Coordinates of C-alpha atoms in Angstrom, one line a residue:
X1 CA 76.6 102.8 157.2
X2 CA 80.2 103.1 156.5
X3 CA 81.5 102.0 153.1
X4 CA 83.7 99.1 154.5
X5 CA 80.6 97.4 156.3
X6 CA 78.6 97.7 153.2
X7 CA 78.6 94.0 151.8
X8 CA 78.7 93.5 147.8
X9 CA 75.2 92.1 148.3
X10 CA 73.9 95.3 149.8
X11 CA 75.8 97.6 147.4
X12 CA 74.2 95.6 144.1
X13 CA 70.6 96.1 145.9
X14 CA 71.4 100.0 146.3
X15 CA 72.7 100.2 142.9
X16 CA 69.7 98.1 141.3
X17 CA 67.3 100.8 143.2
X18 CA 68.8 103.8 141.8
X19 CA 68.9 102.3 138.4
X20 CA 65.1 101.3 138.4
X21 CA 64.3 104.4 140.0
X22 CA 65.7 106.3 137.3
X23 CA 65.6 103.9 134.3
X24 CA 61.9 103.0 134.6
X25 CA 60.4 106.8 134.2
X26 CA 63.1 107.6 131.7
X27 CA 62.1 104.7 129.3
X28 CA 58.5 105.7 129.5
X29 CA 59.3 109.4 128.8
X30 CA 61.6 108.4 125.5
X31 CA 58.7 105.9 124.4
X32 CA 56.4 109.2 124.8
X33 CA 58.5 111.2 122.0
X34 CA 58.0 109.1 119.1
X35 CA 54.1 109.2 119.7
X36 CA 54.0 112.6 118.9
X37 CA 54.7 111.8 115.2
X38 CA 52.8 108.7 115.1
X39 CA 49.6 110.8 116.4
X40 CA 50.2 113.5 113.7
X41 CA 50.6 110.9 110.8
X42 CA 47.1 109.0 112.2
X43 CA 45.3 112.4 111.9
X44 CA 46.7 114.0 108.9
X45 CA 46.8 110.8 107.0
X46 CA 42.9 111.0 106.8
X47 CA 43.3 114.4 105.1
X48 CA 45.0 112.8 102.1
X49 CA 48.3 111.0 100.7
X50 CA 49.8 114.2 99.7
X51 CA 49.4 115.6 103.1
X52 CA 50.8 112.6 104.8
X53 CA 53.7 112.4 102.4
X54 CA 54.4 116.2 103.2
X55 CA 54.2 115.5 107.1
X56 CA 56.6 112.7 106.6
X57 CA 59.4 115.0 104.8
X58 CA 58.8 117.9 107.3
X59 CA 58.7 115.5 110.5
X60 CA 62.1 113.8 109.3
X61 CA 63.5 117.5 109.0
X62 CA 62.6 118.5 112.6
X63 CA 63.4 115.2 113.8
X64 CA 67.0 115.3 112.4
X65 CA 67.2 119.0 113.6
X66 CA 66.2 118.1 117.2
X67 CA 68.5 115.0 117.2
X68 CA 71.4 117.1 116.4
X69 CA 71.0 119.0 119.5
X70 CA 70.5 116.1 121.9
X71 CA 73.6 116.9 123.7
X72 CA 71.7 119.8 125.2
X73 CA 70.2 116.9 127.6
X74 CA 73.3 114.7 127.7
X75 CA 75.7 117.6 128.3
X76 CA 73.6 119.3 131.2
X77 CA 72.6 115.8 133.0
X78 CA 76.3 115.4 133.6
X79 CA 77.0 118.9 134.5
X80 CA 74.2 119.1 137.0
X81 CA 74.8 115.7 138.6
X82 CA 78.3 116.4 139.4
X83 CA 77.0 119.4 141.3
X84 CA 74.3 117.7 143.0
X85 CA 76.8 114.9 144.1
X86 CA 79.2 117.7 145.5
X87 CA 76.2 119.1 147.5
X88 CA 76.1 122.3 145.7
X89 CA 72.3 122.4 144.6
X90 CA 72.5 126.1 143.9
X91 CA 75.4 125.8 141.5
X92 CA 73.7 122.6 139.9
X93 CA 70.5 124.7 139.1
X94 CA 72.5 127.7 137.9
X95 CA 74.4 125.3 135.6
X96 CA 70.9 123.9 134.4
X97 CA 69.5 127.6 133.6
X98 CA 73.0 128.1 131.6
X99 CA 72.0 125.0 129.4
X100 CA 68.4 126.2 128.8
X101 CA 69.4 129.7 127.8
X102 CA 71.7 127.9 125.2
X103 CA 68.8 125.7 124.0
X104 CA 66.5 129.1 123.5
X105 CA 69.5 130.9 121.6
X106 CA 70.1 127.8 119.4
X107 CA 66.3 127.3 118.7
X108 CA 66.0 130.9 117.6
X109 CA 68.9 130.5 115.4
X110 CA 67.2 127.4 113.9
X111 CA 64.0 129.4 113.1
X112 CA 65.9 132.0 111.5
X113 CA 67.6 129.4 109.0
X114 CA 64.6 127.2 108.7
X115 CA 61.8 129.9 107.6
X116 CA 63.4 131.2 104.6
X117 CA 65.1 127.9 103.3
X118 CA 62.1 125.3 104.1
X119 CA 61.3 125.3 100.2
X120 CA 64.8 124.4 99.5
X121 CA 65.0 121.9 102.5
X122 CA 61.8 120.1 101.4
X123 CA 63.1 119.8 97.7
X124 CA 66.4 118.4 99.0
X125 CA 64.7 115.6 100.9
X126 CA 62.7 114.6 97.4
X127 CA 59.3 115.7 98.1
X128 CA 56.9 115.3 95.2
X129 CA 55.2 118.3 93.8
X130 CA 52.2 117.4 95.2
X131 CA 53.6 116.9 98.7
X132 CA 56.0 119.8 98.7
X133 CA 53.4 122.7 99.7
X134 CA 52.2 120.6 102.7
X135 CA 55.6 119.8 103.8
X136 CA 56.8 123.4 103.5
X137 CA 53.5 124.6 105.4
X138 CA 54.2 122.1 108.3
X139 CA 58.0 123.0 108.6
X140 CA 57.5 126.6 108.5
X141 CA 55.0 126.3 111.4
X142 CA 56.5 123.7 113.3
X143 CA 59.7 125.4 113.4
X144 CA 58.5 128.1 115.6
X145 CA 58.2 125.3 118.3
X146 CA 62.1 124.4 118.0
X147 CA 62.9 126.5 120.8
X148 CA 60.2 124.8 123.0
X149 CA 61.8 121.5 121.7
X150 CA 65.2 122.5 122.9
X151 CA 64.4 123.7 125.9
X152 CA 62.5 120.7 126.9
X153 CA 65.6 118.8 126.0
X154 CA 68.1 121.1 128.3
X155 CA 65.5 121.2 131.2
X156 CA 65.1 117.3 131.0
X157 CA 68.8 117.1 131.5
X158 CA 68.4 119.2 134.4
X159 CA 65.9 117.1 136.2
X160 CA 67.7 114.1 135.3
X161 CA 71.0 115.7 136.9
X162 CA 68.7 116.1 139.9
X163 CA 68.0 112.4 139.9
X164 CA 64.4 113.2 138.7
X165 CA 63.3 111.3 135.8
X166 CA 59.4 111.1 137.1
X167 CA 58.8 114.7 136.3
X168 CA 60.2 114.3 132.3
X169 CA 57.7 111.2 132.3
X170 CA 54.6 113.2 133.7
X171 CA 55.5 116.1 131.2
X172 CA 55.9 113.7 128.2
X173 CA 52.5 112.2 128.9
X174 CA 50.8 115.5 129.5
X175 CA 52.3 116.6 126.6
X176 CA 51.5 113.8 124.3
X177 CA 47.5 114.2 125.5
X178 CA 47.6 117.6 124.6
X179 CA 49.1 117.1 121.5
X180 CA 46.4 114.5 120.3
X181 CA 43.7 116.6 121.2
X182 CA 44.8 119.8 119.8
X183 CA 45.7 118.3 116.7
X184 CA 42.1 116.6 116.2
X185 CA 40.4 119.7 117.1
X186 CA 42.5 122.1 114.8
X187 CA 42.6 119.8 112.0
X188 CA 39.0 118.7 111.9
X189 CA 37.4 121.0 114.3
X190 CA 38.9 124.2 113.1
X191 CA 39.4 122.9 109.4
X192 CA 42.9 124.1 109.3
X193 CA 44.1 120.8 107.8
X194 CA 47.8 120.1 107.9
X195 CA 48.6 123.6 109.2
X196 CA 46.2 122.9 112.3
X197 CA 48.5 119.8 113.0
X198 CA 51.5 121.9 112.9
X199 CA 50.1 124.5 115.2
X200 CA 48.7 121.7 117.4
X201 CA 52.4 120.4 118.1
X202 CA 53.7 123.8 118.7
X203 CA 51.3 124.4 121.2
X204 CA 51.8 121.1 123.2
X205 CA 55.7 121.7 122.9
X206 CA 55.4 125.3 124.2
X207 CA 53.2 123.8 127.1
X208 CA 55.8 121.1 127.9
X209 CA 58.6 123.9 127.9
X210 CA 56.5 126.1 130.0
X211 CA 55.9 122.9 132.7
X212 CA 59.4 122.2 132.9
X213 CA 60.6 125.9 133.3
X214 CA 58.1 126.2 135.9
X215 CA 59.9 123.2 137.8
X216 CA 63.3 124.7 137.4
X217 CA 62.5 128.4 138.3
X218 CA 61.0 127.1 141.2
X219 CA 64.1 125.1 142.4
X220 CA 66.1 128.1 141.4
X221 CA 64.1 130.5 143.8
X222 CA 64.2 127.8 146.5
X223 CA 68.0 127.8 146.4
X224 CA 68.7 131.5 145.5
X225 CA 70.0 130.5 142.0
X226 CA 70.2 133.4 139.2
X227 CA 67.8 132.9 136.4
X228 CA 69.6 135.7 134.5
X229 CA 72.0 134.4 131.3
X230 CA 75.6 134.2 132.0
X231 CA 77.6 134.5 128.9
X232 CA 80.6 132.4 130.6
X233 CA 78.1 129.6 131.7
X234 CA 76.5 129.4 128.6
X235 CA 79.7 129.2 126.8
X236 CA 81.1 126.6 128.8
X237 CA 77.6 124.6 128.3
X238 CA 78.2 125.2 124.6
X239 CA 82.1 123.8 124.8
X240 CA 80.8 120.8 126.9
X241 CA 78.2 120.1 124.1
X242 CA 80.7 120.5 120.8
X243 CA 82.2 117.0 121.5
X244 CA 78.8 115.3 122.1
X245 CA 77.4 117.1 118.8
X246 CA 80.3 115.3 117.2
X247 CA 79.6 112.0 118.5
X248 CA 75.9 112.6 117.5
X249 CA 76.4 113.5 113.9
X250 CA 78.8 110.5 113.3
X251 CA 76.2 108.2 114.7
X252 CA 73.5 109.9 112.2
X253 CA 76.0 109.6 109.6
X254 CA 76.1 105.7 110.0
X255 CA 72.4 105.4 109.9
X256 CA 72.2 107.5 106.7
X257 CA 75.0 105.4 105.1
X258 CA 73.1 102.1 106.2
X259 CA 69.9 103.4 104.6
X260 CA 71.7 104.4 101.4
X261 CA 73.2 101.1 101.1
X262 CA 69.9 99.6 101.5
X263 CA 68.4 101.8 99.1
X264 CA 71.0 100.5 96.4
X265 CA 70.1 97.0 97.2
X266 CA 66.6 97.3 95.8
X267 CA 63.0 97.9 96.8
X268 CA 62.6 94.8 98.7
X269 CA 65.7 95.3 101.0
X270 CA 64.9 99.1 101.5
X271 CA 61.3 97.9 102.7
X272 CA 62.9 95.3 104.9
X273 CA 65.6 97.6 106.2
X274 CA 63.2 100.3 107.3
X275 CA 61.3 97.7 109.5
X276 CA 64.6 96.3 110.9
X277 CA 65.8 99.8 111.8
X278 CA 62.4 100.9 113.5
X279 CA 62.5 97.7 115.7
X280 CA 66.3 98.4 116.3
X281 CA 65.3 102.0 117.4
X282 CA 62.5 100.8 119.7
X283 CA 65.0 98.5 121.3
X284 CA 67.2 101.4 121.6
X285 CA 64.9 103.2 123.8
X286 CA 64.8 100.4 126.4
X287 CA 68.6 100.2 126.5
X288 CA 69.1 104.1 126.6
X289 CA 66.7 104.3 129.8
X290 CA 69.6 102.4 131.5
X291 CA 72.2 104.9 129.9
X292 CA 70.2 107.9 131.1
X293 CA 70.5 106.3 134.7
X294 CA 74.1 105.9 134.3
X295 CA 74.6 109.6 133.3
X296 CA 72.9 110.9 136.4
X297 CA 74.5 108.2 138.8
X298 CA 78.1 108.4 137.6
X299 CA 77.8 112.3 137.6
X300 CA 76.5 112.3 141.0
X301 CA 79.2 109.6 142.4
X302 CA 82.3 111.7 140.7
X303 CA 80.8 115.3 142.0
X304 CA 80.7 113.3 145.6
X305 CA 84.5 112.3 144.9
X306 CA 83.4 108.8 145.3
X307 CA 85.5 107.1 142.8
X308 CA 85.0 103.6 143.9
X309 CA 81.3 104.1 144.1
X310 CA 81.4 105.5 140.5
X311 CA 83.5 102.2 139.5
X312 CA 81.0 99.7 141.4
X313 CA 77.9 101.4 139.8
X314 CA 79.5 101.1 136.3
X315 CA 80.2 97.6 136.9
X316 CA 76.4 97.0 137.9
X317 CA 74.9 98.9 134.9
X318 CA 77.2 96.9 132.5
X319 CA 75.6 93.8 134.2
X320 CA 71.9 95.3 133.7
X321 CA 72.7 96.2 130.1
X322 CA 74.1 92.5 129.3
X323 CA 70.8 91.1 131.0
X324 CA 68.5 93.7 129.2
X325 CA 70.3 93.0 125.9
X326 CA 69.9 89.2 126.3
X327 CA 66.0 89.5 127.2
X328 CA 65.5 91.8 124.1
X329 CA 67.5 89.5 122.0
X330 CA 65.1 86.6 123.0
X331 CA 61.9 88.6 122.7
X332 CA 62.4 89.6 119.2
X333 CA 63.1 86.0 118.2
X334 CA 60.2 84.8 120.1
X335 CA 57.7 87.2 119.1
X336 CA 58.6 87.7 115.4
X337 CA 55.7 85.7 114.1
X338 CA 53.3 88.3 116.1
X339 CA 54.9 91.6 114.7
X340 CA 56.2 90.8 111.3
X341 CA 52.9 90.3 109.8
X342 CA 52.0 93.8 111.4
X343 CA 54.7 95.6 109.2
X344 CA 54.2 93.7 105.8
X345 CA 52.1 91.2 104.0
X346 CA 54.8 90.9 101.0
X347 CA 56.4 87.5 101.4
X348 CA 59.7 88.7 99.9
X349 CA 60.1 91.7 102.2
X350 CA 59.2 89.0 105.0
X351 CA 62.0 86.7 103.5
X352 CA 64.5 89.3 103.3
X353 CA 63.7 90.6 106.8
X354 CA 64.0 87.7 108.9
X355 CA 67.8 86.9 108.8
X356 CA 68.6 90.3 109.2
X357 CA 66.4 90.6 112.2
X358 CA 67.9 87.5 114.0
X359 CA 71.2 89.5 113.4
X360 CA 69.9 92.1 115.4
X361 CA 68.6 89.9 117.9
X362 CA 72.0 88.1 118.5
X363 CA 73.9 91.6 118.9
X364 CA 71.5 93.0 121.5
X365 CA 73.8 91.9 124.5
X366 CA 76.5 93.9 122.5
X367 CA 74.2 97.1 122.3
X368 CA 73.4 96.8 126.0
X369 CA 76.9 97.0 126.8
X370 CA 77.4 100.0 124.4
X371 CA 74.6 101.9 125.7
X372 CA 75.6 101.7 129.2
X373 CA 79.3 102.6 128.5
X374 CA 78.0 105.5 126.6
X375 CA 76.1 106.8 129.4
X376 CA 78.7 106.2 131.7
X377 CA 81.1 108.3 129.9
X378 CA 78.8 110.8 129.3
X379 CA 78.0 111.2 133.1
X380 CA 81.5 111.5 133.5
X381 CA 81.8 114.4 131.1
X382 CA 84.3 112.2 128.9
X383 CA 82.8 114.2 125.8
X384 CA 86.1 114.4 123.9
X385 CA 86.9 110.6 124.1
X386 CA 83.2 109.7 123.0
X387 CA 83.5 112.2 119.7
X388 CA 87.0 110.5 118.9
X389 CA 85.7 106.9 119.5
X390 CA 82.5 107.7 117.4
X391 CA 84.9 108.9 114.5
X392 CA 86.8 105.8 114.5
X393 CA 83.6 103.6 114.5
X394 CA 82.5 105.6 111.6
X395 CA 85.9 105.5 109.9
X396 CA 85.7 101.3 110.2
X397 CA 82.0 101.1 109.2
X398 CA 81.5 103.1 106.3
X399 CA 83.9 101.4 103.8
X400 CA 82.5 97.8 105.0
X401 CA 78.9 99.1 104.6
X402 CA 79.9 100.6 101.0
X403 CA 81.2 97.2 99.9
X404 CA 78.1 95.4 100.5
X405 CA 76.4 95.9 97.0
X406 CA 79.7 95.6 95.2
X407 CA 80.4 92.4 96.8
X408 CA 76.9 90.9 96.3
X409 CA 75.7 91.1 99.9
X410 CA 72.2 91.5 100.9
X411 CA 70.4 93.2 103.7
X412 CA 71.7 90.5 106.1
X413 CA 75.4 91.6 105.2
X414 CA 74.3 95.2 105.7
X415 CA 73.3 94.5 109.2
X416 CA 76.2 92.2 109.8
X417 CA 78.3 95.5 109.1
X418 CA 76.0 97.4 111.6
X419 CA 76.8 94.7 114.2
X420 CA 80.6 95.2 113.3
X421 CA 80.1 98.9 113.9
X422 CA 78.4 98.0 117.5
X423 CA 81.4 95.8 118.2
X424 CA 83.8 98.5 117.4
X425 CA 81.9 100.9 119.7
X426 CA 81.9 98.2 122.5
X427 CA 85.6 98.0 121.9
X428 CA 86.6 101.5 122.3
X429 CA 84.2 102.1 125.2
X430 CA 85.5 98.9 127.1
X431 CA 89.1 100.0 126.9
X432 CA 88.1 103.4 128.2
X433 CA 86.1 102.2 130.9
X434 CA 88.7 99.6 131.9
X435 CA 91.6 102.3 131.7
X436 CA 89.8 104.3 134.6
X437 CA 90.7 107.7 132.7
X438 CA 87.1 108.7 132.6
X439 CA 87.1 109.0 136.6
X440 CA 87.6 112.7 137.4
X441 CA 86.1 113.6 140.5
X442 CA 85.0 116.9 141.7
X443 CA 82.1 119.3 141.1
X444 CA 83.6 120.1 137.6
X445 CA 85.6 118.0 135.3

């Protein structure tokens, strides 16, 4: 059907179908990721408090390391989607293989750093004398699975770029199931303790990486794409990832500053903050699913030289972001009597938690637009702007957040500062989206 004959209602329905088809499976895969840590915690927790404390420290280190390299998924999604839009599937898969090779090299480098420095890293995170040995054991063994974890990130980006979010969902479910079974068998059946939990997680991660590689290699052979590492392609993938790395580190700095400020407010405030932050992160998974759809869809439209289609898709996804934010905000308010007792029985913590939670609920429509526009600009390959925008946001947020304790503000004031942070992100991303400078068509940016 010619573009001119497509009614606005028909265009919206087409965009809605695309968003739902990509976002729903992406949400399932995103939710499966933190379940790995939850299963490990549940199993190791029965070994004793020192073992659970050690797992907590090691898991925090591992998740930090992996989150730093999330650009492997984001940059690969955008690059592959552009080539898909241009109709060049061999080049798309070749680009994806470059990202996977980069993930492998980075993973090996992380192992080389982690193994000898594990005791120092554990001490840096403040592990107690009783928890430290368990943390070191878990960290050293689990670090062997980091290359697989990074390959999973890059390969997920490849499949998202190919407009496939169902396969990552299936792999995530399989990995979660294998992780649970292996952990239980090795920890208790084989009597390996916390080391068994680490080995089970490594095995599950390697299995997930292998499943992804089978899918990507099949695609490469089908379309005649080379599987060999290409220095120029790997270098290009790394260069595309650097701005997104800066963006991610800046966002991590925001979260670390918020936690540090909450700790200075007292035990009650930091306990309440951890609950609010956990819920905020859970809400982010739902919104991030729409952003992932945005990365894949926008990249494909721009690769197909369809600038107007990209604009219309962006507009529709913003509407989705606002609607999702409103729904999530209402759900938080309505369901608070149900979930707050699950987290704490301390009345002081509940009293501190509630107003901060309401601030989070009210800010969800803002978050919805921020996540969507973040995904749109990532899909457009507009990484340098995202890096600068996040640095500006950090520069605004840091002094405001650090002033909260000195002016007598509590947790609610801190989460108002977090809302300010999201508002700054909204303004910078909205300005870029309205400018149209992100719209660069073609198979490469």
